[in-house]
Coordinates of C-alpha atoms in Angstrom, one line a residue:
M11 CA 59.0 68.9 37.4
A12 CA 59.6 68.1 41.0
N13 CA 62.5 70.9 41.0
K14 CA 60.1 73.8 40.5
T15 CA 59.4 76.1 43.1
T16 CA 56.1 76.8 44.3
A17 CA 55.7 80.4 43.1
E18 CA 56.4 78.7 39.2
K19 CA 53.6 76.3 39.6
L20 CA 51.3 78.2 40.6
A21 CA 52.7 80.8 37.9
T22 CA 51.9 77.9 35.1
I23 CA 48.1 77.2 36.9
Q24 CA 47.4 80.8 36.7
K25 CA 48.5 81.0 33.0
G26 CA 46.7 78.3 31.8
Y27 CA 43.0 78.8 33.5
T28 CA 43.6 82.8 32.2
L29 CA 40.6 82.8 29.9
E30 CA 38.9 85.3 27.4
G31 CA 35.1 84.1 27.3
A32 CA 32.2 83.1 29.9
T33 CA 33.4 80.9 32.7
I34 CA 32.4 78.6 35.2
E35 CA 34.1 78.8 38.0
L36 CA 35.3 76.7 39.8
G37 CA 37.2 77.7 42.8
A38 CA 40.7 78.0 44.0
A39 CA 43.9 76.8 43.7
I40 CA 46.4 74.0 46.4
V41 CA 49.8 73.8 45.1
D42 CA 52.0 72.0 48.2
G43 CA 49.7 72.4 50.4
E44 CA 49.0 76.2 50.4
L45 CA 44.9 77.0 49.5
H46 CA 46.0 80.1 47.1
K47 CA 42.4 82.6 46.5
E48 CA 44.7 84.1 43.2
A49 CA 44.6 80.9 40.9
Q50 CA 41.0 80.3 39.9
V51 CA 39.8 77.9 38.0
R52 CA 38.1 77.6 35.9
L53 CA 36.2 76.0 32.9
P54 CA 35.5 78.1 29.4
L55 CA 31.0 78.3 29.1
A56 CA 31.9 77.2 24.8
M57 CA 33.9 74.0 26.0
M58 CA 30.9 72.5 26.9
N59 CA 29.8 70.9 24.8
R60 CA 33.2 69.1 25.6
H61 CA 31.1 66.3 27.6
G62 CA 32.7 65.9 31.2
L63 CA 33.4 63.2 34.1
V64 CA 32.8 64.3 37.9
A65 CA 33.8 60.5 39.0
G66 CA 35.2 60.1 43.2
A67 CA 34.4 58.0 45.8
T68 CA 30.7 58.0 47.8
G69 CA 31.3 61.2 50.1
T70 CA 33.6 63.1 48.1
G71 CA 31.8 65.8 47.0
K72 CA 29.8 65.1 43.1
T73 CA 26.9 66.0 43.9
V74 CA 27.9 69.5 45.9
T75 CA 30.4 70.2 42.6
L76 CA 27.3 69.5 39.6
H77 CA 24.8 71.1 41.8
M78 CA 27.1 74.0 42.1
M79 CA 28.0 73.8 38.5
A80 CA 24.5 73.7 37.2
E81 CA 23.6 77.3 39.2
Q82 CA 26.3 79.2 37.3
L83 CA 24.7 77.8 34.0
S84 CA 21.4 78.7 34.9
T85 CA 22.5 81.9 34.9
A86 CA 24.7 81.9 32.1
G87 CA 21.0 81.2 30.4
V88 CA 21.6 77.6 30.0
P89 CA 18.4 75.1 31.0
V90 CA 20.4 72.0 32.5
F91 CA 18.9 68.5 32.6
L92 CA 19.9 67.2 36.2
A93 CA 19.3 63.9 37.0
D94 CA 18.2 63.8 40.7
I95 CA 18.7 60.3 41.5
K96 CA 19.0 60.6 44.8
G97 CA 16.7 64.0 45.9
D98 CA 19.3 66.3 46.9
L99 CA 19.2 68.7 43.9
S100 CA 16.0 70.5 44.2
G101 CA 17.0 71.8 46.4
L102 CA 17.9 74.5 43.6
A103 CA 14.8 75.7 44.7
T104 CA 15.7 77.0 48.3
A105 CA 17.8 79.1 49.1
A106 CA 20.7 78.5 50.8
A107 CA 21.7 79.9 54.6
G108 CA 24.5 81.8 55.4
S109 CA 27.1 80.3 58.4
D110 CA 29.7 81.7 59.9
K111 CA 32.1 77.6 58.4
L112 CA 30.4 78.9 54.8
K113 CA 31.6 82.6 55.2
A114 CA 35.0 80.9 56.2
R115 CA 35.0 79.3 53.6
T116 CA 34.1 81.2 50.6
D117 CA 36.9 84.5 51.2
S118 CA 39.8 82.1 51.7
I119 CA 38.8 80.6 48.4
G120 CA 38.0 84.1 46.8
Q121 CA 33.9 82.9 46.6
A122 CA 31.5 86.3 46.8
W123 CA 28.2 83.8 47.9
A124 CA 24.7 85.0 49.2
G125 CA 21.8 82.4 49.3
K126 CA 20.0 82.5 45.3
T127 CA 16.7 80.7 44.1
Y128 CA 16.8 78.8 40.5
P129 CA 13.9 78.3 38.5
V130 CA 12.9 74.9 38.4
E131 CA 10.9 72.4 37.1
F132 CA 10.7 68.5 38.5
L133 CA 10.1 65.8 36.5
A134 CA 9.0 62.2 37.5
L135 CA 9.0 59.2 35.2
G136 CA 5.8 57.9 34.8
G137 CA 4.7 59.9 37.8
D138 CA 6.6 58.3 40.1
G139 CA 7.5 61.4 42.3
N140 CA 6.4 64.0 42.5
G141 CA 7.4 65.8 39.3
I142 CA 5.0 65.4 36.5
P143 CA 4.6 62.8 35.1
V144 CA 7.0 61.9 32.2
R145 CA 6.2 59.6 29.8
A146 CA 7.4 57.8 26.2
T147 CA 5.4 56.1 23.8
I148 CA 7.5 52.2 23.3
T149 CA 7.4 53.3 19.3
S150 CA 9.7 56.3 20.7
F151 CA 11.9 54.2 23.0
G152 CA 12.6 51.5 19.9
P153 CA 14.1 48.7 19.8
I154 CA 17.0 48.9 21.5
L155 CA 16.6 50.8 24.4
L156 CA 14.1 48.3 25.5
S157 CA 15.9 45.6 25.2
R158 CA 17.8 47.3 27.7
V159 CA 15.6 47.6 29.6
M160 CA 14.3 44.6 29.2
E161 CA 18.1 42.4 29.6
L162 CA 17.6 40.8 26.4
N163 CA 20.5 39.4 25.0
D164 CA 21.4 39.9 20.7
T165 CA 19.9 37.9 20.0
Q166 CA 16.7 38.2 21.4
E167 CA 18.0 41.7 20.3
S168 CA 17.2 41.8 17.2
S169 CA 14.1 39.7 17.2
L170 CA 12.7 42.1 19.0
Q171 CA 13.5 45.1 16.3
L172 CA 12.0 42.1 13.9
V173 CA 8.7 42.7 15.8
F174 CA 9.2 46.4 15.5
H175 CA 10.0 46.6 11.8
F176 CA 6.0 44.5 11.3
A177 CA 4.6 46.4 13.7
D178 CA 5.4 49.7 12.1
K179 CA 4.7 48.0 8.2
N180 CA 1.5 47.4 9.6
N181 CA 0.8 50.6 10.9
L182 CA -0.3 49.6 14.5
E183 CA 1.4 51.6 16.9
L184 CA 3.2 50.6 19.3
I185 CA 1.9 53.3 22.4
D186 CA 2.4 50.8 25.4
L187 CA 3.2 47.9 26.5
K188 CA 0.5 46.3 26.3
D189 CA 0.6 47.4 22.5
L190 CA 3.5 45.5 22.0
R191 CA 2.1 42.2 23.5
A192 CA -0.4 42.2 21.2
V193 CA 1.5 42.7 18.4
I194 CA 3.3 39.2 19.5
Q195 CA 1.0 37.5 20.5
F196 CA -0.1 38.1 17.3
L197 CA 2.0 36.9 15.7
T198 CA 2.5 33.5 17.9
S199 CA -1.3 32.5 17.4
D200 CA -2.7 30.4 14.5
E201 CA -4.1 33.6 13.0
G202 CA -0.5 35.0 12.9
K203 CA 1.8 32.5 12.1
D204 CA 2.5 33.4 8.6
E205 CA 2.9 37.3 9.4
L206 CA 5.9 35.1 11.8
E207 CA 6.5 33.1 8.9
E208 CA 7.2 35.7 6.8
L209 CA 9.9 37.7 9.4
G210 CA 12.4 35.0 8.2
G211 CA 15.0 35.9 12.1
L212 CA 11.9 36.2 14.2
S213 CA 11.2 32.3 15.9
K214 CA 8.5 31.4 18.0
A215 CA 9.9 30.5 20.6
T216 CA 12.7 34.1 21.4
A217 CA 8.7 35.8 20.8
G218 CA 7.7 33.3 24.0
V219 CA 11.0 34.9 25.5
I220 CA 10.3 38.1 24.8
L221 CA 6.6 37.9 25.5
R222 CA 7.4 36.7 28.9
E223 CA 9.4 39.8 29.0
L224 CA 7.1 42.5 28.5
V225 CA 4.6 40.9 31.8
N226 CA 8.1 40.7 34.1
L227 CA 7.7 44.0 33.4
E228 CA 4.1 44.4 34.1
A229 CA 4.8 42.7 36.9
Q230 CA 6.6 45.2 38.1
G231 CA 4.6 48.0 38.1
L232 CA 6.7 49.3 34.7
E233 CA 3.6 50.3 32.7
K234 CA 2.8 53.4 33.7
F235 CA 6.5 55.1 31.9
F236 CA 5.4 54.1 28.5
G237 CA 2.1 55.9 27.1
E238 CA -0.1 58.5 25.8
P239 CA 0.9 62.3 25.8
E240 CA 5.1 62.0 25.7
F241 CA 7.3 64.3 27.1
D242 CA 8.1 66.5 24.4
T243 CA 12.4 66.7 24.9
A244 CA 12.4 70.7 23.5
E245 CA 10.9 71.7 27.7
L246 CA 14.0 70.3 28.2
L247 CA 15.5 73.7 26.7
R248 CA 14.3 76.6 28.2
T249 CA 14.8 79.4 30.1
A250 CA 12.8 81.8 32.2
P251 CA 11.7 85.0 31.2
N252 CA 14.4 86.0 33.5
G253 CA 16.2 85.2 31.3
R254 CA 17.7 81.7 33.8
G255 CA 18.2 78.6 32.4
V256 CA 15.3 76.0 33.5
V257 CA 16.8 73.1 35.6
T258 CA 15.2 69.9 35.5
C259 CA 15.4 67.9 37.5
L260 CA 14.2 64.2 37.0
E261 CA 13.2 62.2 40.3
L262 CA 12.2 58.4 40.5
P263 CA 12.9 57.2 44.1
T264 CA 12.6 54.2 43.5
L265 CA 15.4 53.8 41.5
Q266 CA 16.6 50.8 43.6
T267 CA 14.1 48.6 42.3
K268 CA 14.4 49.9 38.2
P269 CA 18.0 50.8 37.6
M270 CA 18.1 50.2 34.3
L271 CA 14.9 51.9 33.2
F272 CA 16.1 54.7 34.1
S273 CA 19.6 54.7 33.0
T274 CA 17.8 53.9 29.8
F275 CA 15.3 56.6 29.8
L276 CA 17.6 58.7 30.5
M277 CA 19.8 59.0 27.3
W278 CA 16.2 57.9 25.3
L279 CA 16.1 61.6 26.2
L280 CA 19.1 62.5 25.3
A281 CA 19.2 60.1 21.4
D282 CA 15.2 62.3 21.2
L283 CA 17.7 65.4 21.6
F284 CA 19.3 63.6 18.7
E285 CA 17.1 63.7 15.9
D286 CA 15.6 66.4 17.0
L287 CA 17.8 69.1 16.7
P288 CA 20.2 70.8 14.1
E289 CA 23.9 71.7 13.9
A290 CA 24.8 74.7 15.1
G291 CA 29.1 74.3 15.4
D292 CA 31.1 76.4 17.3
L293 CA 28.6 78.5 20.1
D294 CA 29.2 81.5 23.0
K295 CA 27.3 78.9 25.4
P296 CA 25.6 75.3 24.7
K297 CA 22.3 75.0 24.3
L298 CA 21.6 72.3 27.0
V299 CA 24.0 70.5 29.4
F300 CA 23.1 67.2 30.4
F301 CA 24.3 65.5 33.7
L302 CA 23.9 61.7 33.7
D303 CA 23.7 60.4 38.0
E304 CA 25.5 56.9 38.4
A305 CA 26.4 56.6 34.9
H306 CA 27.9 53.0 35.8
L307 CA 24.4 51.3 35.3
L308 CA 24.4 53.3 31.3
F309 CA 26.8 50.8 30.7
N310 CA 27.0 47.4 32.4
G311 CA 25.8 44.5 30.5
A312 CA 24.6 46.8 28.1
S313 CA 24.7 44.5 24.6
K314 CA 27.6 46.2 21.8
A315 CA 24.6 47.7 20.7
F316 CA 24.1 49.7 22.8
L317 CA 27.3 50.6 23.9
S318 CA 27.4 51.5 19.7
A319 CA 24.6 54.0 20.4
I320 CA 25.6 55.9 23.2
T321 CA 29.3 56.1 21.5
T322 CA 27.9 57.8 18.8
T323 CA 25.4 60.2 20.2
V324 CA 28.1 60.7 22.5
R325 CA 30.4 61.6 19.7
L326 CA 27.9 63.2 17.6
I327 CA 25.9 65.5 19.4
R328 CA 28.4 67.4 20.6
S329 CA 27.2 69.3 17.5
K330 CA 24.7 70.3 18.5
G331 CA 25.1 71.8 21.5
V332 CA 23.8 69.3 23.6
G333 CA 26.7 68.7 26.8
I334 CA 26.6 65.8 28.9
F335 CA 28.6 64.7 32.1
F336 CA 28.7 62.0 33.3
V337 CA 28.5 60.9 37.0
T338 CA 30.2 58.1 38.2
Q339 CA 32.6 56.6 40.5
T340 CA 36.2 56.4 39.2
P341 CA 36.8 56.8 34.7
K342 CA 36.9 53.5 34.7
D343 CA 33.5 52.5 34.6
V344 CA 32.6 54.8 31.5
P345 CA 33.9 52.9 28.2
A346 CA 36.9 53.2 26.7
D347 CA 35.3 55.0 23.0
V348 CA 32.8 57.5 25.7
L349 CA 35.5 58.0 28.4
G350 CA 37.9 59.4 24.8
Q351 CA 34.7 61.9 25.2
L352 CA 35.4 63.7 27.5
A353 CA 37.1 65.8 27.6
N354 CA 36.7 67.8 31.3
R355 CA 37.8 66.3 33.7
I356 CA 36.6 66.6 38.0
Q357 CA 38.0 63.9 39.8
H358 CA 36.9 64.4 43.5
A359 CA 38.7 61.3 45.5
L360 CA 39.7 58.5 45.3
R361 CA 39.8 55.0 48.4
A362 CA 42.5 52.4 47.6
F363 CA 41.9 50.3 50.4
T364 CA 41.2 46.7 48.1
P365 CA 43.9 45.6 45.4
E366 CA 41.3 46.6 42.8
D367 CA 40.8 50.0 44.0
A368 CA 44.9 51.1 44.3
K369 CA 44.7 49.3 40.1
A370 CA 41.6 51.9 39.4
L371 CA 43.4 54.3 41.1
K372 CA 46.0 54.0 38.6
A373 CA 44.2 53.8 35.8
T374 CA 42.8 56.8 36.4
V375 CA 46.0 58.9 37.4
S376 CA 47.0 57.3 33.5
T377 CA 44.8 59.3 31.7
F378 CA 45.6 63.2 33.8
P379 CA 48.1 64.8 31.3
V380 CA 51.8 65.2 32.8
S381 CA 50.8 68.1 36.0
D382 CA 52.9 69.3 38.5
Y383 CA 50.9 66.6 41.4
D384 CA 52.4 63.6 42.6
L385 CA 48.9 61.9 41.3
E386 CA 48.8 58.9 43.0
E387 CA 48.7 60.5 46.5
T388 CA 46.5 63.5 45.7
L389 CA 43.6 61.3 44.7
T390 CA 44.1 59.3 47.8
S391 CA 44.5 62.4 50.1
A392 CA 41.9 65.4 49.0
G393 CA 39.7 66.0 50.5
I394 CA 35.5 66.5 50.7
G395 CA 34.9 69.1 48.5
E396 CA 38.5 69.1 46.1
A397 CA 39.5 67.2 43.2
V398 CA 42.0 67.4 40.7
I399 CA 40.8 69.5 37.8
T400 CA 41.1 69.3 33.9
V401 CA 39.8 71.3 31.4
M402 CA 39.5 71.7 28.0
N403 CA 40.6 75.5 27.1
E404 CA 39.5 78.1 24.6
K405 CA 42.0 76.7 21.7
G406 CA 40.9 73.2 22.7
A407 CA 44.3 72.1 24.6
P408 CA 43.6 71.2 27.5
T409 CA 44.5 73.1 31.3
P410 CA 47.3 71.9 33.7
V411 CA 45.8 69.8 36.2
A412 CA 44.9 71.7 39.9
L413 CA 43.8 70.4 42.6
T414 CA 41.1 72.7 43.4
R415 CA 38.7 73.3 46.8
L416 CA 35.5 73.7 45.1
R417 CA 33.0 77.1 44.8
A418 CA 30.1 76.7 47.9
P419 CA 26.8 76.3 45.9
E420 CA 24.1 79.1 47.1
S421 CA 21.4 77.3 46.9
V422 CA 20.4 74.2 49.6
M423 CA 22.6 71.4 49.1
G424 CA 20.2 69.0 50.0
P425 CA 16.3 68.7 49.3
S426 CA 13.8 71.4 48.8
T427 CA 10.3 70.5 51.2
E428 CA 7.7 68.4 50.2
D429 CA 5.6 71.2 50.0
L430 CA 7.8 73.7 47.6
V431 CA 8.1 71.4 45.4
K432 CA 4.0 70.0 45.5
S433 CA 3.4 73.3 44.8
S434 CA 6.2 74.3 42.2
V435 CA 4.5 71.2 40.4
A436 CA 0.8 72.7 40.7
G437 CA 1.9 76.3 39.5
S438 CA 3.2 74.4 36.7
A439 CA 1.9 74.7 33.0
L440 CA 3.0 71.6 32.2
L441 CA 0.7 70.2 34.6
A442 CA -1.8 70.6 33.0
K443 CA 0.0 69.5 29.5
Y444 CA 0.9 65.9 31.2
G445 CA -0.5 65.2 34.3
A446 CA -3.6 63.4 32.4
A447 CA -2.5 59.7 31.0
V448 CA -4.1 59.0 27.4
D449 CA -5.5 55.6 26.0
N450 CA -5.4 56.4 22.1
I451 CA -6.9 53.6 19.8
S452 CA -3.7 52.4 19.3
A453 CA -2.2 48.2 17.9
Y454 CA -4.1 46.6 20.8
E455 CA -7.3 47.7 19.4
K456 CA -7.2 47.2 16.4
L457 CA -6.7 43.9 17.1
T458 CA -8.7 43.3 19.6
G459 CA -11.6 45.4 18.0
K460 CA -11.5 46.8 22.1
G461 CA -12.6 50.2 22.3
A462 CA -9.4 52.7 23.6
A463 CA -9.4 52.5 27.6
P464 CA -10.0 56.1 29.2
T465 CA -7.7 58.3 31.0
G466 CA -5.8 58.1 33.3
E467 CA -5.5 60.0 36.6
A468 CA -3.9 63.4 36.1
A469 CA -0.6 63.5 38.5
P470 CA 0.1 64.4 42.5
G471 CA -1.3 67.8 43.0
E472 CA -3.4 70.9 42.1
P473 CA -4.6 71.9 38.6
P474 CA -2.3 74.3 37.8
V475 CA -2.4 78.2 39.8
P476 CA -2.6 81.3 37.8
G477 CA 0.4 84.1 39.5
G478 CA 2.9 80.9 40.0
T479 CA 4.7 79.8 42.8
E480 CA 7.0 81.4 45.1
S481 CA 10.3 82.8 43.7
G482 CA 12.6 80.9 42.1
S483 CA 10.3 77.9 41.2
A484 CA 9.5 75.5 38.7
G485 CA 6.8 77.8 38.6
Q486 CA 8.6 80.8 37.5
A487 CA 10.2 78.6 35.1
G488 CA 7.0 77.3 33.7
G489 CA 4.5 80.5 33.4
S490 CA 1.3 80.8 32.5
Q491 CA -0.4 78.5 29.2
A492 CA 0.7 81.3 26.8
D493 CA 4.3 81.6 28.9
V494 CA 5.0 78.2 27.5
D495 CA 3.7 78.2 24.2
A496 CA 5.8 81.3 23.5
E497 CA 9.3 79.5 24.8
A498 CA 7.4 77.2 22.9
R499 CA 7.4 79.0 20.4
R500 CA 11.3 80.2 20.6
I501 CA 12.4 76.9 20.5
E502 CA 10.6 76.3 17.4
E503 CA 11.8 79.0 15.3
E504 CA 15.9 80.3 17.6
I505 CA 17.2 76.0 18.6
L506 CA 15.1 73.7 16.6
G507 CA 15.5 75.9 13.0
R508 CA 12.3 75.8 11.5
P509 CA 8.2 78.3 11.5
S510 CA 6.3 78.2 14.9
S511 CA 3.6 76.3 14.2
R512 CA 2.2 77.8 17.1
S513 CA 0.1 81.1 17.0
V514 CA 0.3 84.2 18.8
P515 CA -3.2 84.2 21.5
V516 CA -5.5 87.0 21.1
P517 CA -5.7 88.3 25.2
D518 CA -9.8 88.8 25.4
R519 CA -10.4 85.4 23.9
A520 CA -7.5 82.7 25.8
P521 CA -9.5 82.2 28.8
E522 CA -12.7 80.9 26.1
R523 CA -10.1 78.9 23.5
A524 CA -8.6 77.1 27.1
R525 CA -12.0 76.3 28.7
A526 CA -13.5 75.0 25.0
P527 CA -12.8 70.9 24.4
R528 CA -10.1 71.0 21.0
A529 CA -12.5 70.0 17.3
P530 CA -11.2 67.4 15.9
E531 CA -9.1 67.1 13.1
P532 CA -10.8 66.9 9.7
A533 CA -8.2 63.2 8.8
P534 CA -6.2 64.1 5.2
A535 CA -6.7 62.4 2.1
G536 CA -5.6 59.2 1.4
G537 CA -5.9 57.9 5.2
G538 CA -4.3 55.2 6.4
I539 CA -1.5 56.4 9.5
A540 CA -1.4 59.6 7.7
G541 CA -4.6 60.5 8.9
E542 CA -4.0 59.0 12.5
L543 CA -0.9 60.7 12.4
A544 CA -2.8 63.7 11.6
G545 CA -5.0 63.8 14.2
A546 CA -2.8 62.4 17.5
L547 CA 0.3 64.4 17.1
G548 CA 0.6 67.2 19.6
G549 CA 2.2 69.5 22.3
A550 CA 5.4 71.9 21.4
L551 CA 6.5 70.3 18.0
G552 CA 3.8 68.9 16.7
G553 CA 1.1 70.9 15.7
G554 CA 4.4 72.2 13.6
L555 CA 3.9 68.1 11.5
K556 CA 0.3 67.9 11.0
S557 CA 0.2 69.8 7.6
M558 CA 3.5 68.1 6.7
V559 CA 2.5 64.3 7.4
R560 CA -1.0 65.5 5.2
S561 CA 1.2 65.8 2.7
M562 CA 3.3 62.5 2.7
G563 CA 1.2 60.4 1.4
T564 CA 0.1 57.0 2.1
Q565 CA 3.0 54.9 1.8
L566 CA 5.3 57.6 2.7
G567 CA 3.3 57.6 6.2
R568 CA 4.1 54.6 7.5
E569 CA 8.2 54.7 7.0
L570 CA 8.8 55.6 10.8
L571 CA 12.5 57.9 10.5
R572 CA 14.4 55.7 13.3
G573 CA 17.1 57.0 15.1
V574 CA 20.6 55.1 15.8
F575 CA 19.0 54.2 18.9
G576 CA 15.8 52.7 17.0
T577 CA 13.6 55.8 18.2
S578 CA 10.9 57.0 17.0
S579 CA 9.2 60.1 17.9
R580 CA 5.7 60.6 17.5
R581 CA 6.6 63.9 16.8
R582 CA 8.3 63.2 13.4
R583 CA 7.1 60.8 11.7

């Protein structure tokens, strides 16, 4: 290796990154300290579902890298999900302005740069931010993920699973925190002590601990994250009318006070997608690419059950056409079993200021294939916007390691204006669907005998306005309600692999139907949970399950499909 000439090293990189299919262009290689724009480094689009890692010290350009990749994925018609923790990624909805400095950089790497906007949908957990509220029901979230949020130990997690089992068995719908609290209070009361004894492994003392943790969650204001309408994860699979993939930005401006909730909620989204999507095999391009920023939050202090569930999801969701990129500081932040599933590596600079840093550097170097670079030196001297890259080629083999000067994003590298974000949210058809919280009859009402609470306030912003918003904004991504319905039909039929339940609207009567209140669904024969579910199911996927629920019968209707995280979407009952 030491005797290779620059020309030989360059030829190795050029040959290794000469690919046949569609690609994500990453940048130009740097060999022996010189930039070579004739040696382009790229990632096969078909290999994006082999997952990846974007790592590097703070300030080295990780967020800009995933920004640049998201733009190209959207252009290729691939929907993208971004955890926008710092708020910088909202700039995708605003075209960047050129400058002499930017032109010099892009010319040097052979990038034909032009400012562009991209179709963006802004979401926020429970409305904590400007985006459209994203909520999940307690039963959908499941006991494993909820235990993670509550920071329960293994014994307490097992006990919580017994509580969920009791609720499932007794048709007690767990929609929000007050439902779960009501079930636990019942089990610890004199009236429910016989039921508690039947659960065996659940002691009254442990139930009391879980109950206190629920009170803590409510005191932190987390109850707004759990409820209805539950977000349909199929919304993440949409494309805009111009064929571009919709970029979904999920924000949480108060991440510093709720890091565990944020990271766990992302795993709920993945788990729900995993349960919904059919097997896809090898595709020319993925159905969705997921970027998980601050990935170390997923794993810090995680239980064995949680880590096992993440590993299983990462391993198996690839065959559903979904790619996951973990974004963090060092590969050591990711457990070995998960790291082994990440075929595409983009490693920004690392710092070695302490003995612990030096140890992490050596561990990082050991995970790369043998190369023509002195990786310890390269990783500590790489500049901002440069990264050491190796990816999986179209034959499933790793490409040569290449120090790369990365391409520049074509939209704003920073936040869009708050007015643009708010107008995008106001113009999104998803606002009418998820904007206002509802509180249907569930475990709390059944156990206390009280009626359902009134519905909550709508999300921030105005009601949807005709005509959409500025070009490239979420309004364009969402379009009219008819556009969303049409896209939902496409997702059900082409991606989820089942007949669509959505009827094609009649144009001259659509306004009347939109204004008219929906009549309640008739209860199916047999009653029980099947009847309640048939009336409650809705959204892009819900209608298709109503007829199935009616045919299930009372006994089968009680059985909840719980996935790898113990999750159970109401849409899948």
